[in-house]
Coordinates of C-alpha atoms and ligand atoms in Angstrom, one line a residue:
Chain A
X656 CA 11.8 -11.6 44.9
X657 CA 14.3 -8.9 45.6
X658 CA 13.8 -6.8 48.6
X659 CA 11.4 -4.1 47.7
X660 CA 12.6 -1.9 50.4
X661 CA 16.1 -1.8 49.1
X662 CA 17.1 1.6 47.8
X663 CA 18.3 0.1 44.6
X664 CA 14.9 0.1 43.0
X665 CA 14.6 3.8 43.8
X666 CA 18.0 4.5 42.4
X667 CA 17.1 2.5 39.3
X668 CA 13.9 4.6 38.9
X669 CA 15.9 7.8 39.0
X670 CA 18.7 6.7 36.8
X671 CA 16.4 5.2 34.1
X672 CA 14.3 8.2 34.2
X673 CA 17.2 10.4 33.2
X674 CA 18.5 7.9 30.6
X675 CA 15.0 7.6 29.1
X676 CA 14.8 11.4 28.8
X677 CA 18.2 11.6 27.0
X678 CA 17.2 8.7 24.7
X679 CA 13.9 10.3 23.8
X680 CA 15.8 13.5 23.1
X681 CA 17.8 11.6 20.6
X682 CA 14.7 9.9 19.1
X683 CA 12.9 13.2 18.6
X684 CA 16.0 14.9 17.2
X685 CA 16.6 12.0 14.8
X686 CA 13.0 12.0 13.8
X687 CA 13.3 15.7 13.0
X688 CA 16.4 14.9 10.8
X689 CA 14.3 12.4 8.9
X690 CA 11.3 14.6 8.5
X691 CA 13.5 17.5 7.3
X692 CA 15.2 15.1 4.9
X693 CA 18.7 15.4 6.2
X694 CA 21.1 12.9 4.8
X695 CA 21.7 11.3 1.5
X696 CA 25.3 12.0 0.9
X697 CA 27.6 11.0 3.8
X698 CA 24.9 9.4 5.8
X699 CA 21.9 7.8 4.2
X700 CA 18.4 9.1 5.0
X701 CA 17.3 5.5 5.6
X702 CA 20.1 5.1 8.1
X703 CA 18.9 8.1 10.1
X704 CA 15.4 6.6 10.0
X705 CA 16.7 3.2 11.2
X706 CA 18.6 4.9 14.0
X707 CA 15.4 6.8 14.9
X708 CA 13.5 3.5 15.1
X709 CA 16.2 1.5 16.9
X710 CA 16.9 4.1 19.6
X711 CA 13.2 4.5 20.1
X712 CA 13.0 0.8 20.9
X713 CA 15.9 1.1 23.4
X714 CA 14.2 4.1 24.9
X715 CA 11.0 2.2 25.4
X716 CA 12.9 -0.5 27.3
X717 CA 14.4 2.1 29.6
X718 CA 11.0 3.7 30.0
X719 CA 9.5 0.3 30.9
X720 CA 12.2 -0.2 33.6
X721 CA 11.6 3.3 34.9
X722 CA 7.9 2.5 35.3
X723 CA 8.2 -1.0 36.7
X724 CA 10.8 -0.1 39.3
X725 CA 8.7 2.9 40.4
X726 CA 5.6 0.7 40.9
X727 CA 7.6 -2.1 42.5
X728 CA 9.4 0.2 44.9
X729 CA 7.7 0.7 48.2
X730 CA 9.5 3.9 48.9
X731 CA 6.9 5.9 47.1
X732 CA 3.2 4.8 46.8
X733 CA 2.0 5.1 43.3
X734 CA 0.1 2.0 42.5
X735 CA 0.0 0.2 39.2
X736 CA -3.1 2.0 38.0
X737 CA -1.2 5.3 38.2
X738 CA 1.0 4.1 35.3
X739 CA -1.7 4.8 32.7
X740 CA -4.5 6.6 34.5
X741 CA -3.7 10.2 35.5
X742 CA -4.4 11.6 38.9
X743 CA -4.8 8.4 40.9
X744 CA -1.3 8.3 42.5
X745 CA -1.2 9.2 46.2
X746 CA 2.4 10.2 45.7
X747 CA 2.9 13.5 43.8
X748 CA -0.5 13.4 42.2
X749 CA 0.1 16.0 39.5
X750 CA 3.7 15.1 38.5
X751 CA 2.9 11.4 38.3
X752 CA -0.3 12.2 36.3
X753 CA 1.8 14.0 33.8
X754 CA 4.0 11.0 33.4
X755 CA 1.0 8.8 32.8
X756 CA -0.4 11.2 30.2
X757 CA 3.0 11.3 28.4
X758 CA 3.1 7.5 28.6
X759 CA -0.3 7.1 27.1
X760 CA 0.6 9.4 24.2
X761 CA 3.9 7.6 23.6
X762 CA 2.1 4.2 23.6
X763 CA -0.2 5.6 20.9
X764 CA 2.8 6.7 18.8
X765 CA 4.6 3.4 19.5
X766 CA 1.6 1.1 18.6
X767 CA 0.7 3.1 15.5
X768 CA 4.3 2.7 14.4
X769 CA 4.3 -1.0 15.1
X770 CA 1.2 -1.3 13.0
X771 CA 2.4 1.1 10.4
X772 CA 1.8 -1.2 7.5
X773 CA -1.9 -1.6 8.6
X774 CA -2.6 2.0 9.6
X775 CA -3.4 4.7 7.0
X776 CA -0.3 6.8 6.6
X777 CA -2.2 10.0 7.3
X778 CA -3.4 8.6 10.6
X779 CA 0.1 7.5 11.5
X780 CA 1.4 10.9 10.8
X781 CA -1.3 12.5 12.9
X782 CA -0.6 10.3 15.8
X783 CA 3.2 10.9 15.4
X784 CA 2.6 14.6 16.1
X785 CA 1.6 13.5 19.7
X786 CA 5.3 12.7 20.3
X787 CA 6.1 16.5 20.7
X788 CA 3.3 16.8 23.2
X789 CA 4.4 13.7 25.0
X790 CA 8.0 15.0 25.1
X791 CA 6.9 18.3 26.5
X792 CA 4.7 16.7 29.2
X793 CA 7.5 14.3 30.1
X794 CA 9.9 17.1 30.6
X795 CA 7.5 18.8 33.0
X796 CA 7.1 15.5 34.7
X797 CA 10.9 15.2 35.1
X798 CA 11.2 18.7 36.5
X799 CA 8.3 18.3 39.0
X800 CA 9.0 14.7 40.0
X801 CA 12.7 14.2 39.4
X802 CA 14.8 13.8 42.5
X803 CA 17.8 14.6 40.5
X804 CA 16.3 16.8 37.8
X805 CA 16.0 20.0 39.8
X806 CA 19.5 20.8 40.8
X807 CA 23.1 20.2 39.8
X808 CA 24.1 17.9 36.9
X809 CA 20.5 16.6 36.6
X810 CA 19.1 20.0 35.9
X811 CA 21.9 20.7 33.4
X812 CA 20.9 17.5 31.5
X813 CA 17.2 18.3 31.6
X814 CA 17.8 21.8 30.3
X815 CA 20.2 20.5 27.6
X816 CA 17.6 18.0 26.4
X817 CA 14.9 20.6 26.5
X818 CA 17.0 23.0 24.5
X819 CA 17.8 20.3 21.9
X820 CA 14.2 19.4 21.3
X821 CA 13.0 23.0 21.4
X822 CA 15.6 23.7 18.7
X823 CA 14.4 20.6 16.7
X824 CA 10.8 21.8 17.0
X825 CA 11.7 25.3 15.8
X826 CA 13.7 23.8 12.9
X827 CA 10.8 21.4 12.0
X828 CA 8.5 24.4 11.9
X829 CA 10.7 26.7 10.0
X830 CA 12.1 24.2 7.5
X831 CA 8.7 22.7 6.3
X832 CA 10.3 20.7 3.7
X833 CA 8.3 20.8 0.5
X834 CA 10.4 18.6 -1.7
X835 CA 13.2 16.2 -1.6
X836 CA 16.6 17.9 -2.0
X837 CA 19.6 15.6 -2.2
X838 CA 21.8 13.6 -4.3
X839 CA 20.4 11.9 -7.4
X840 CA 23.2 9.4 -7.8
X841 CA 22.4 6.8 -5.2
X842 CA 24.3 3.8 -6.0
X843 CA 26.9 2.9 -3.4
X844 CA 29.4 2.6 -6.2
X845 CA 28.7 6.2 -7.3
X846 CA 27.4 4.9 -10.6
X847 CA 24.0 6.2 -11.4
X848 CA 21.8 3.2 -12.2
X849 CA 20.2 3.6 -15.5
X850 CA 16.5 3.0 -15.2
X851 CA 15.3 0.4 -17.6
X852 CA 11.9 1.9 -17.7
X853 CA 9.9 4.8 -16.5
X854 CA 6.9 4.5 -14.3
X855 CA 4.0 5.2 -16.5
X856 CA 0.8 6.6 -15.4
X857 CA -0.8 3.9 -13.3
X858 CA -3.7 3.9 -11.1
X859 CA -2.6 4.3 -7.5
X860 CA -1.4 1.0 -6.1
X861 CA -3.4 1.3 -3.0
X862 CA -7.0 2.5 -2.8
X863 CA -7.3 6.0 -1.7
X864 CA -7.5 6.3 2.1
X865 CA -11.1 5.8 3.3
X866 CA -13.3 8.3 5.1
X867 CA -12.0 7.1 8.5
X868 CA -8.6 8.7 7.8
X869 CA -7.5 11.5 10.0
X870 CA -5.5 14.1 8.3
X871 CA -3.0 16.4 9.9
X872 CA -2.9 20.1 9.2
X873 CA 0.1 19.4 7.0
X874 CA -2.0 17.2 4.8
X875 CA -4.2 20.0 3.9
X876 CA -1.4 21.6 2.0
X877 CA 0.1 18.8 0.0
X878 CA 3.6 18.8 -1.2
X879 CA 3.9 19.8 -4.8
X880 CA 3.4 16.7 -6.9
X881 CA 6.1 15.8 -9.3
X882 CA 5.7 16.8 -12.8
X883 CA 5.2 14.1 -15.4
X884 CA 8.4 12.1 -15.6
X885 CA 10.1 12.5 -18.9
X886 CA 12.5 10.0 -20.1
X887 CA 14.6 11.9 -22.5
X888 CA 14.8 15.6 -22.2
Chain B
X104 CA 19.5 -22.9 -12.8
X105 CA 18.9 -26.2 -11.0
X106 CA 15.6 -26.1 -9.1
X107 CA 13.1 -23.8 -10.5
X108 CA 11.1 -23.4 -7.3
X109 CA 10.7 -19.6 -7.4
X110 CA 8.8 -19.0 -10.6
X111 CA 7.5 -15.6 -11.6
X112 CA 8.7 -12.2 -10.8
X113 CA 7.8 -9.1 -8.9
X114 CA 7.5 -5.4 -9.5
X115 CA 8.0 -2.7 -7.0
X116 CA 5.1 -0.2 -7.3
X117 CA 4.9 3.3 -5.9
X118 CA 1.7 5.1 -5.0
X119 CA 2.4 8.6 -6.3
X120 CA -0.3 10.0 -4.2
X121 CA 1.4 8.9 -1.0
X122 CA 5.0 9.4 -2.0
X123 CA 6.6 12.6 -0.7
X124 CA 9.9 12.0 -2.3
X125 CA 11.9 11.1 0.8
X126 CA 14.2 9.0 -1.4
X127 CA 14.7 6.3 1.2
X128 CA 13.7 3.7 -1.4
X129 CA 16.4 4.8 -3.8
X130 CA 19.0 4.3 -1.1
X131 CA 17.6 0.9 0.0
X132 CA 17.0 -0.5 -3.5
X133 CA 19.5 1.4 -5.7
X134 CA 19.2 -1.2 -8.5
X135 CA 15.4 -0.9 -8.7
X136 CA 14.8 2.7 -7.9
X137 CA 16.3 5.8 -9.3
X138 CA 15.2 9.3 -8.3
X139 CA 14.4 12.0 -10.7
X140 CA 15.7 15.5 -10.4
X141 CA 12.9 16.4 -8.0
X142 CA 13.7 13.5 -5.7
X143 CA 10.8 11.3 -6.7
X144 CA 11.3 7.7 -7.5
X145 CA 11.5 6.2 -10.9
X146 CA 11.1 2.5 -10.6
X147 CA 12.1 -0.2 -12.9
X148 CA 8.9 -1.4 -14.5
X149 CA 10.0 -4.7 -15.9
X150 CA 9.3 -7.6 -13.6
X151 CA 12.3 -8.8 -11.7
X152 CA 12.5 -12.6 -11.3
X153 CA 11.7 -13.8 -7.8
X154 CA 14.8 -15.9 -8.0
X155 CA 16.8 -12.7 -7.7
X156 CA 16.8 -12.8 -4.0
X157 CA 19.1 -9.8 -3.5
X158 CA 16.7 -7.6 -5.5
X159 CA 13.7 -9.0 -3.6
X160 CA 15.3 -8.3 -0.3
X161 CA 16.3 -4.8 -1.2
X162 CA 12.7 -4.2 -2.4
X163 CA 11.4 -5.4 0.9
X164 CA 13.8 -3.0 2.7
X165 CA 12.5 -0.2 0.5
X166 CA 8.9 -1.1 1.4
X167 CA 9.7 -1.1 5.1
X168 CA 11.9 2.0 4.9
X169 CA 9.5 4.2 3.1
X170 CA 8.2 6.8 5.6
X171 CA 4.9 7.2 3.7
X172 CA 4.1 3.5 3.1
X173 CA 4.0 4.4 -0.6
X174 CA 5.6 1.2 -1.9
X175 CA 4.4 -2.3 -2.4
X176 CA 5.6 -5.4 -4.0
X177 CA 3.4 -7.1 -6.5
X178 CA 3.9 -10.5 -7.9
X179 CA 3.6 -11.1 -11.5
X180 CA 3.2 -14.5 -13.0
X181 CA 5.2 -13.9 -16.2
X182 CA 8.8 -13.2 -15.3
X183 CA 10.1 -12.7 -18.8
Ligands
LIG1195 S1 10.8 6.1 0.2 FE1 8.6 6.3 -0.1 S2 8.1 8.5 0.1 FE2 10.3 8.2 -0.2 S3 10.7 8.5 -2.4 FE3 10.5 6.3 -2.0 S4 8.3 5.9 -2.3 FE4 8.5 8.0 -2.1

């Protein structure tokens, strides 16, 4: 076991805290790009989605290191329970509690995404809204707890991250994409594939979501449905 | 045409209720999915042989990449 009194655990906690914040800023921003349907010409929409998912995985690893080193370090007394349960940390009770709440929300988002194929999509979307709240709480956690976040370069990084995500939130709210807008020729060769048939009216391929489905506010105002596809116009 | 181990075919199906026209499927499976002028997918309805592994793989990517979980692959026994 490495010496738990060494300052390196504490340095790791601080460094990974900052890195985690920057990475989640990227994750939220990329998620906003996907939700606002950016891409389709120079960069694919699916590519932005893949980046969003991949960077999220990396961010979770950094977050895990941040948490583990905090608990393992004896410089501050937090205790393992304080990781998930708010207000039990002897050290900086409120700021650490905010970190725990943000973590709990992020875990909900993460697990629902891992189980995306098994979770009703409306529930997944509802849970995904938590990520904004988690981000906001995490930023307050950083400002209240962060040894480096309150002055100098650290503060500049925090404010830049905050401004980026605030901008993303405003854009998400204003844009409210109602339909897909983008290229229609999607073949990498630039040749529009000729569909050999048109989807006829079929019953939905999955049973309608059951009564247990949560629905977000957005679901109350559905996107305009497509008109009947017509083959030759 | 040696071993005929993969018999049958598949179709990629979209649930139009869930689909919000993100168009990821058309990027991921351009040979199977085409988007109409409103950005909604129009999918090849004829079964694709399961032996067409490239098409099957791209269909799987499309299912995984769809932000609305609106796609699924259904096996059909008669591949044509
Ligand atoms: S990726 Fe999903 S939501 Fe987007 S157009 Fe295809 S089926 Fe619809």
